[in-house]
């Protein structure tokens, strides 16, 4: 895990003075210290930081980190945007209506190649009137990818790609946080596997923190709602601020530095604005 309560710039400054970093790491250190000099985010009592570059989520309470976990973020070609938002409700045992981008770029090619796979994935097809359609009965090769006259939906359950809970945000880009049944995606290394939304490494812990403070739920209540298989939406009395930021240098619990690849090219972009020719590590 990371040590979010320790000022990272102090460790970086020390490493630079002691010549502990190579040239590429020094460039990343310079960019990180530049970012830390920008005005700090103004937060309410409780808030969440999702660092896209580090693929990590940290929960703060009274300016103290109380929960930390890995996350999966968008692929470079479908990057998760930098934004400030808020969690307004938790959707337990969620269904999933496939967004147009994923329908066009992921689901339609599968239907054109082997329609039966969509059913095996648990995705139901409906026409414009909402009536069920047998996937094999449609000539998918003739369907316009940009005007698909069908909708695709996954019912709640263990195979649903949103897992047991969705943390709903308010942005107009259909970006939110959610659980995931693909637990192997949360290992070490670069975690860029999603289509833009953020998959949470310990969604039960995050949901328990939120629901425990706002609705006096116990962890057992959270787990029961996640696995029930019947959708339940819990509107939060107090929305929770969430900021998506970007860093490529972090501090581990043992005090050592970790350097992540510049997955979205933000280091390179910032480097150019500062007159630096940044080389990734």
PDB file of C-alpha atoms in Angstrom, residues 45-257:
ATOM      1  CA  UNK A  45     -14.776  16.390   6.179  1.00  0.00           C
ATOM      2  CA  UNK A  46     -14.853  13.156   4.186  1.00  0.00           C
ATOM      3  CA  UNK A  47     -13.662  12.625   0.633  1.00  0.00           C
ATOM      4  CA  UNK A  48     -12.080  10.156  -1.783  1.00  0.00           C
ATOM      5  CA  UNK A  49      -9.046  10.552  -4.021  1.00  0.00           C
ATOM      6  CA  UNK A  50      -8.664   8.287  -7.060  1.00  0.00           C
ATOM      7  CA  UNK A  51      -5.151   8.560  -8.486  1.00  0.00           C
ATOM      8  CA  UNK A  52      -5.357   7.369 -12.085  1.00  0.00           C
ATOM      9  CA  UNK A  53      -1.609   7.284 -12.693  1.00  0.00           C
ATOM     10  CA  UNK A  54      -0.926   5.214  -9.576  1.00  0.00           C
ATOM     11  CA  UNK A  55      -4.195   3.255 -10.036  1.00  0.00           C
ATOM     12  CA  UNK A  56      -4.964   3.703  -6.375  1.00  0.00           C
ATOM     13  CA  UNK A  57      -7.846   4.973  -4.223  1.00  0.00           C
ATOM     14  CA  UNK A  58      -7.538   6.641  -0.828  1.00  0.00           C
ATOM     15  CA  UNK A  59     -10.339   7.589   1.558  1.00  0.00           C
ATOM     16  CA  UNK A  60      -9.789  10.620   3.807  1.00  0.00           C
ATOM     17  CA  UNK A  61     -11.630  11.451   6.983  1.00  0.00           C
ATOM     18  CA  UNK A  62     -10.814  14.664   8.867  1.00  0.00           C
ATOM     19  CA  UNK A  63      -7.738  15.013   6.597  1.00  0.00           C
ATOM     20  CA  UNK A  64      -6.479  11.574   7.635  1.00  0.00           C
ATOM     21  CA  UNK A  65      -6.231   8.555   5.345  1.00  0.00           C
ATOM     22  CA  UNK A  66      -8.467   5.786   6.713  1.00  0.00           C
ATOM     23  CA  UNK A  67      -8.755   3.412   3.760  1.00  0.00           C
ATOM     24  CA  UNK A  68      -6.571   2.614   0.766  1.00  0.00           C
ATOM     25  CA  UNK A  69      -6.894   0.140  -2.105  1.00  0.00           C
ATOM     26  CA  UNK A  70      -5.868  -0.588  -5.711  1.00  0.00           C
ATOM     27  CA  UNK A  71      -8.181   0.274  -8.584  1.00  0.00           C
ATOM     28  CA  UNK A  72      -8.449  -0.578 -12.266  1.00  0.00           C
ATOM     29  CA  UNK A  73      -8.723   2.439 -14.593  1.00  0.00           C
ATOM     30  CA  UNK A  74      -9.445   2.980 -18.273  1.00  0.00           C
ATOM     31  CA  UNK A  75      -7.257   1.697 -21.066  1.00  0.00           C
ATOM     32  CA  UNK A  76      -5.110   4.392 -22.722  1.00  0.00           C
ATOM     33  CA  UNK A  77      -7.493   4.408 -25.691  1.00  0.00           C
ATOM     34  CA  UNK A  78     -10.478   4.751 -23.312  1.00  0.00           C
ATOM     35  CA  UNK A  79      -8.930   6.691 -20.517  1.00  0.00           C
ATOM     36  CA  UNK A  80     -10.673   7.596 -17.297  1.00  0.00           C
ATOM     37  CA  UNK A  81     -11.028  11.405 -17.283  1.00  0.00           C
ATOM     38  CA  UNK A  82      -9.586  13.740 -14.678  1.00  0.00           C
ATOM     39  CA  UNK A  83     -12.594  15.176 -12.882  1.00  0.00           C
ATOM     40  CA  UNK A  84     -14.105  16.292  -9.600  1.00  0.00           C
ATOM     41  CA  UNK A  85     -17.437  14.736  -8.735  1.00  0.00           C
ATOM     42  CA  UNK A  86     -19.378  13.237  -5.854  1.00  0.00           C
ATOM     43  CA  UNK A  87     -20.946   9.904  -4.883  1.00  0.00           C
ATOM     44  CA  UNK A  88     -24.702  10.414  -4.536  1.00  0.00           C
ATOM     45  CA  UNK A  89     -25.971   6.851  -4.137  1.00  0.00           C
ATOM     46  CA  UNK A  90     -24.905   3.236  -3.873  1.00  0.00           C
ATOM     47  CA  UNK A  91     -26.618   0.746  -6.167  1.00  0.00           C
ATOM     48  CA  UNK A  92     -26.374  -2.723  -4.628  1.00  0.00           C
ATOM     49  CA  UNK A  93     -26.698  -5.856  -6.811  1.00  0.00           C
ATOM     50  CA  UNK A  94     -26.789  -3.532  -9.818  1.00  0.00           C
ATOM     51  CA  UNK A  95     -27.987  -4.378 -13.285  1.00  0.00           C
ATOM     52  CA  UNK A  96     -25.924  -3.016 -16.164  1.00  0.00           C
ATOM     53  CA  UNK A  97     -27.194  -1.276 -19.268  1.00  0.00           C
ATOM     54  CA  UNK A  98     -24.351  -1.416 -21.793  1.00  0.00           C
ATOM     55  CA  UNK A  99     -23.254   2.119 -22.845  1.00  0.00           C
ATOM     56  CA  UNK A 100     -23.235   2.974 -26.584  1.00  0.00           C
ATOM     57  CA  UNK A 101     -19.423   2.992 -26.877  1.00  0.00           C
ATOM     58  CA  UNK A 102     -19.069  -0.492 -25.408  1.00  0.00           C
ATOM     59  CA  UNK A 103     -22.041  -1.729 -27.441  1.00  0.00           C
ATOM     60  CA  UNK A 104     -20.434  -0.423 -30.620  1.00  0.00           C
ATOM     61  CA  UNK A 105     -16.816  -1.412 -30.049  1.00  0.00           C
ATOM     62  CA  UNK A 106     -17.110  -4.540 -27.892  1.00  0.00           C
ATOM     63  CA  UNK A 107     -20.537  -6.166 -28.040  1.00  0.00           C
ATOM     64  CA  UNK A 108     -21.353  -5.731 -31.740  1.00  0.00           C
ATOM     65  CA  UNK A 109     -18.116  -7.404 -32.968  1.00  0.00           C
ATOM     66  CA  UNK A 110     -18.891 -10.399 -30.735  1.00  0.00           C
ATOM     67  CA  UNK A 111     -22.439 -10.582 -32.109  1.00  0.00           C
ATOM     68  CA  UNK A 112     -21.120 -10.439 -35.666  1.00  0.00           C
ATOM     69  CA  UNK A 113     -18.644 -13.231 -34.989  1.00  0.00           C
ATOM     70  CA  UNK A 114     -20.456 -15.554 -32.572  1.00  0.00           C
ATOM     71  CA  UNK A 115     -23.855 -14.355 -31.267  1.00  0.00           C
ATOM     72  CA  UNK A 116     -24.204 -17.186 -28.756  1.00  0.00           C
ATOM     73  CA  UNK A 117     -21.302 -15.785 -26.731  1.00  0.00           C
ATOM     74  CA  UNK A 118     -23.345 -12.742 -25.747  1.00  0.00           C
ATOM     75  CA  UNK A 119     -25.941 -14.973 -24.112  1.00  0.00           C
ATOM     76  CA  UNK A 120     -23.200 -16.937 -22.351  1.00  0.00           C
ATOM     77  CA  UNK A 121     -21.921 -13.619 -20.985  1.00  0.00           C
ATOM     78  CA  UNK A 122     -25.344 -13.037 -19.445  1.00  0.00           C
ATOM     79  CA  UNK A 123     -26.212 -10.136 -21.736  1.00  0.00           C
ATOM     80  CA  UNK A 124     -29.841  -9.868 -22.837  1.00  0.00           C
ATOM     81  CA  UNK A 125     -30.774  -8.203 -26.137  1.00  0.00           C
ATOM     82  CA  UNK A 126     -33.911  -6.070 -26.513  1.00  0.00           C
ATOM     83  CA  UNK A 127     -35.375  -4.195 -29.451  1.00  0.00           C
ATOM     84  CA  UNK A 128     -36.408  -0.531 -29.555  1.00  0.00           C
ATOM     85  CA  UNK A 129     -39.741  -1.410 -27.900  1.00  0.00           C
ATOM     86  CA  UNK A 130     -37.986  -3.218 -25.076  1.00  0.00           C
ATOM     87  CA  UNK A 131     -38.975  -6.687 -26.240  1.00  0.00           C
ATOM     88  CA  UNK A 132     -36.514  -9.613 -25.891  1.00  0.00           C
ATOM     89  CA  UNK A 133     -34.679 -10.600 -29.055  1.00  0.00           C
ATOM     90  CA  UNK A 134     -32.822 -13.837 -29.810  1.00  0.00           C
ATOM     91  CA  UNK A 135     -29.285 -12.744 -30.734  1.00  0.00           C
ATOM     92  CA  UNK A 136     -28.994 -15.421 -33.412  1.00  0.00           C
ATOM     93  CA  UNK A 137     -32.089 -14.089 -35.212  1.00  0.00           C
ATOM     94  CA  UNK A 138     -30.466 -10.774 -36.175  1.00  0.00           C
ATOM     95  CA  UNK A 139     -28.212 -10.080 -39.159  1.00  0.00           C
ATOM     96  CA  UNK A 140     -25.618  -8.205 -37.101  1.00  0.00           C
ATOM     97  CA  UNK A 141     -23.331  -7.639 -40.085  1.00  0.00           C
ATOM     98  CA  UNK A 142     -25.908  -5.228 -41.521  1.00  0.00           C
ATOM     99  CA  UNK A 143     -26.365  -3.242 -38.285  1.00  0.00           C
ATOM    100  CA  UNK A 144     -25.018   0.320 -38.294  1.00  0.00           C
ATOM    101  CA  UNK A 145     -22.536   0.533 -35.369  1.00  0.00           C
ATOM    102  CA  UNK A 146     -23.500   4.165 -34.788  1.00  0.00           C
ATOM    103  CA  UNK A 147     -27.263   3.521 -34.815  1.00  0.00           C
ATOM    104  CA  UNK A 148     -27.748   0.133 -33.174  1.00  0.00           C
ATOM    105  CA  UNK A 149     -31.523  -0.400 -32.824  1.00  0.00           C
ATOM    106  CA  UNK A 150     -31.069  -2.734 -29.871  1.00  0.00           C
ATOM    107  CA  UNK A 151     -30.148  -2.380 -26.216  1.00  0.00           C
ATOM    108  CA  UNK A 152     -28.022  -4.733 -24.138  1.00  0.00           C
ATOM    109  CA  UNK A 153     -28.410  -5.435 -20.446  1.00  0.00           C
ATOM    110  CA  UNK A 154     -26.939  -7.657 -17.752  1.00  0.00           C
ATOM    111  CA  UNK A 155     -29.108  -8.722 -14.842  1.00  0.00           C
ATOM    112  CA  UNK A 156     -27.814  -8.544 -11.251  1.00  0.00           C
ATOM    113  CA  UNK A 157     -25.733 -11.535 -10.233  1.00  0.00           C
ATOM    114  CA  UNK A 158     -22.259 -12.897  -9.656  1.00  0.00           C
ATOM    115  CA  UNK A 159     -21.290 -12.546 -13.326  1.00  0.00           C
ATOM    116  CA  UNK A 160     -22.473  -8.944 -13.690  1.00  0.00           C
ATOM    117  CA  UNK A 161     -19.498  -6.819 -14.717  1.00  0.00           C
ATOM    118  CA  UNK A 162     -20.396  -4.177 -12.105  1.00  0.00           C
ATOM    119  CA  UNK A 163     -20.069  -6.780  -9.353  1.00  0.00           C
ATOM    120  CA  UNK A 164     -22.036  -6.278  -6.163  1.00  0.00           C
ATOM    121  CA  UNK A 165     -22.202  -2.489  -5.931  1.00  0.00           C
ATOM    122  CA  UNK A 166     -21.979   0.657  -8.032  1.00  0.00           C
ATOM    123  CA  UNK A 167     -20.911   3.982  -6.514  1.00  0.00           C
ATOM    124  CA  UNK A 168     -22.922   6.455  -8.588  1.00  0.00           C
ATOM    125  CA  UNK A 169     -21.438   9.823  -9.613  1.00  0.00           C
ATOM    126  CA  UNK A 170     -23.098  12.810 -11.296  1.00  0.00           C
ATOM    127  CA  UNK A 171     -20.941  13.464 -14.396  1.00  0.00           C
ATOM    128  CA  UNK A 172     -22.359  13.321 -17.924  1.00  0.00           C
ATOM    129  CA  UNK A 173     -19.688  10.889 -19.175  1.00  0.00           C
ATOM    130  CA  UNK A 174     -21.191   7.744 -17.582  1.00  0.00           C
ATOM    131  CA  UNK A 175     -18.129   7.424 -15.350  1.00  0.00           C
ATOM    132  CA  UNK A 176     -18.571   5.851 -11.916  1.00  0.00           C
ATOM    133  CA  UNK A 177     -16.866   3.528  -9.426  1.00  0.00           C
ATOM    134  CA  UNK A 178     -17.923  -0.088  -9.118  1.00  0.00           C
ATOM    135  CA  UNK A 179     -17.119  -3.557  -7.865  1.00  0.00           C
ATOM    136  CA  UNK A 180     -15.804  -6.233 -10.256  1.00  0.00           C
ATOM    137  CA  UNK A 181     -15.913 -10.035 -10.432  1.00  0.00           C
ATOM    138  CA  UNK A 182     -12.499 -10.031 -12.164  1.00  0.00           C
ATOM    139  CA  UNK A 183     -10.407 -10.152  -9.011  1.00  0.00           C
ATOM    140  CA  UNK A 184      -7.212 -11.072 -10.867  1.00  0.00           C
ATOM    141  CA  UNK A 185      -7.112  -7.567 -12.376  1.00  0.00           C
ATOM    142  CA  UNK A 186      -6.112  -5.970  -9.056  1.00  0.00           C
ATOM    143  CA  UNK A 187      -2.596  -7.413  -8.854  1.00  0.00           C
ATOM    144  CA  UNK A 188       0.697  -5.541  -9.041  1.00  0.00           C
ATOM    145  CA  UNK A 189       1.733  -3.752 -12.202  1.00  0.00           C
ATOM    146  CA  UNK A 190      -0.258  -1.494 -14.495  1.00  0.00           C
ATOM    147  CA  UNK A 191      -4.030  -1.818 -14.019  1.00  0.00           C
ATOM    148  CA  UNK A 192      -5.513  -0.286 -17.187  1.00  0.00           C
ATOM    149  CA  UNK A 193      -8.227  -2.720 -18.233  1.00  0.00           C
ATOM    150  CA  UNK A 194     -11.541  -0.852 -18.052  1.00  0.00           C
ATOM    151  CA  UNK A 195     -13.500   1.124 -20.627  1.00  0.00           C
ATOM    152  CA  UNK A 196     -13.346   4.275 -18.498  1.00  0.00           C
ATOM    153  CA  UNK A 197     -15.075   3.520 -15.228  1.00  0.00           C
ATOM    154  CA  UNK A 198     -13.040   2.758 -12.102  1.00  0.00           C
ATOM    155  CA  UNK A 199     -13.116  -0.769 -10.678  1.00  0.00           C
ATOM    156  CA  UNK A 200     -12.590  -0.752  -6.923  1.00  0.00           C
ATOM    157  CA  UNK A 201     -10.253  -3.296  -5.342  1.00  0.00           C
ATOM    158  CA  UNK A 202     -12.161  -3.636  -2.044  1.00  0.00           C
ATOM    159  CA  UNK A 203     -15.651  -2.424  -2.799  1.00  0.00           C
ATOM    160  CA  UNK A 204     -17.094  -4.034   0.332  1.00  0.00           C
ATOM    161  CA  UNK A 205     -14.728  -1.996   2.513  1.00  0.00           C
ATOM    162  CA  UNK A 206     -15.509   1.227   0.654  1.00  0.00           C
ATOM    163  CA  UNK A 207     -19.269   0.588   0.788  1.00  0.00           C
ATOM    164  CA  UNK A 208     -19.019  -0.295   4.489  1.00  0.00           C
ATOM    165  CA  UNK A 209     -17.186   2.968   5.218  1.00  0.00           C
ATOM    166  CA  UNK A 210     -19.852   4.976   3.387  1.00  0.00           C
ATOM    167  CA  UNK A 211     -22.924   3.150   4.640  1.00  0.00           C
ATOM    168  CA  UNK A 212     -21.593   2.747   8.173  1.00  0.00           C
ATOM    169  CA  UNK A 213     -21.199   6.501   8.609  1.00  0.00           C
ATOM    170  CA  UNK A 214     -24.292   7.592   6.736  1.00  0.00           C
ATOM    171  CA  UNK A 215     -26.860   4.874   7.492  1.00  0.00           C
ATOM    172  CA  UNK A 216     -25.408   2.878  10.387  1.00  0.00           C
ATOM    173  CA  UNK A 217     -25.034  -0.259   8.270  1.00  0.00           C
ATOM    174  CA  UNK A 218     -22.756  -3.060   9.444  1.00  0.00           C
ATOM    175  CA  UNK A 219     -20.370  -4.792   7.043  1.00  0.00           C
ATOM    176  CA  UNK A 220     -22.678  -7.814   7.096  1.00  0.00           C
ATOM    177  CA  UNK A 221     -25.513  -5.585   5.851  1.00  0.00           C
ATOM    178  CA  UNK A 222     -23.339  -4.406   2.976  1.00  0.00           C
ATOM    179  CA  UNK A 223     -22.277  -7.918   1.982  1.00  0.00           C
ATOM    180  CA  UNK A 224     -25.881  -9.148   2.124  1.00  0.00           C
ATOM    181  CA  UNK A 225     -27.037  -6.337  -0.188  1.00  0.00           C
ATOM    182  CA  UNK A 226     -24.144  -6.982  -2.585  1.00  0.00           C
ATOM    183  CA  UNK A 227     -24.937 -10.666  -3.041  1.00  0.00           C
ATOM    184  CA  UNK A 228     -28.728 -10.588  -2.792  1.00  0.00           C
ATOM    185  CA  UNK A 229     -29.246 -10.430  -6.555  1.00  0.00           C
ATOM    186  CA  UNK A 230     -32.035  -7.869  -6.247  1.00  0.00           C
ATOM    187  CA  UNK A 231     -31.172  -4.269  -7.085  1.00  0.00           C
ATOM    188  CA  UNK A 232     -31.380  -1.814  -4.204  1.00  0.00           C
ATOM    189  CA  UNK A 233     -30.490   1.879  -4.444  1.00  0.00           C
ATOM    190  CA  UNK A 234     -29.441   3.715  -1.283  1.00  0.00           C
ATOM    191  CA  UNK A 235     -29.419   7.507  -1.712  1.00  0.00           C
ATOM    192  CA  UNK A 236     -26.810   9.135   0.513  1.00  0.00           C
ATOM    193  CA  UNK A 237     -27.953  11.874   2.911  1.00  0.00           C
ATOM    194  CA  UNK A 238     -24.602  13.579   2.288  1.00  0.00           C
ATOM    195  CA  UNK A 239     -22.845  13.276  -1.073  1.00  0.00           C
ATOM    196  CA  UNK A 240     -19.157  12.332  -0.843  1.00  0.00           C
ATOM    197  CA  UNK A 241     -16.617  14.330  -2.835  1.00  0.00           C
ATOM    198  CA  UNK A 242     -14.445  12.325  -5.247  1.00  0.00           C
ATOM    199  CA  UNK A 243     -11.440  13.730  -7.117  1.00  0.00           C
ATOM    200  CA  UNK A 244      -9.748  11.891  -9.975  1.00  0.00           C
ATOM    201  CA  UNK A 245      -6.110  13.063 -10.081  1.00  0.00           C
ATOM    202  CA  UNK A 246      -2.956  11.892 -11.842  1.00  0.00           C
ATOM    203  CA  UNK A 247       0.449  11.019 -10.401  1.00  0.00           C
ATOM    204  CA  UNK A 248       3.187   8.645 -11.495  1.00  0.00           C
ATOM    205  CA  UNK A 249       5.264   8.671  -8.304  1.00  0.00           C
ATOM    206  CA  UNK A 250       4.019   7.366  -4.969  1.00  0.00           C
ATOM    207  CA  UNK A 251       5.320   6.460  -1.549  1.00  0.00           C
ATOM    208  CA  UNK A 252       5.014   2.913  -0.218  1.00  0.00           C
ATOM    209  CA  UNK A 253       4.264   2.103   3.407  1.00  0.00           C
ATOM    210  CA  UNK A 254       7.926   1.221   3.977  1.00  0.00           C
ATOM    211  CA  UNK A 255       8.983   4.701   2.837  1.00  0.00           C
ATOM    212  CA  UNK A 256      10.358   3.681  -0.559  1.00  0.00           C
ATOM    213  CA  UNK A 257       9.324   5.379  -3.778  1.00  0.00           C
TER     214      UNK A 257
END
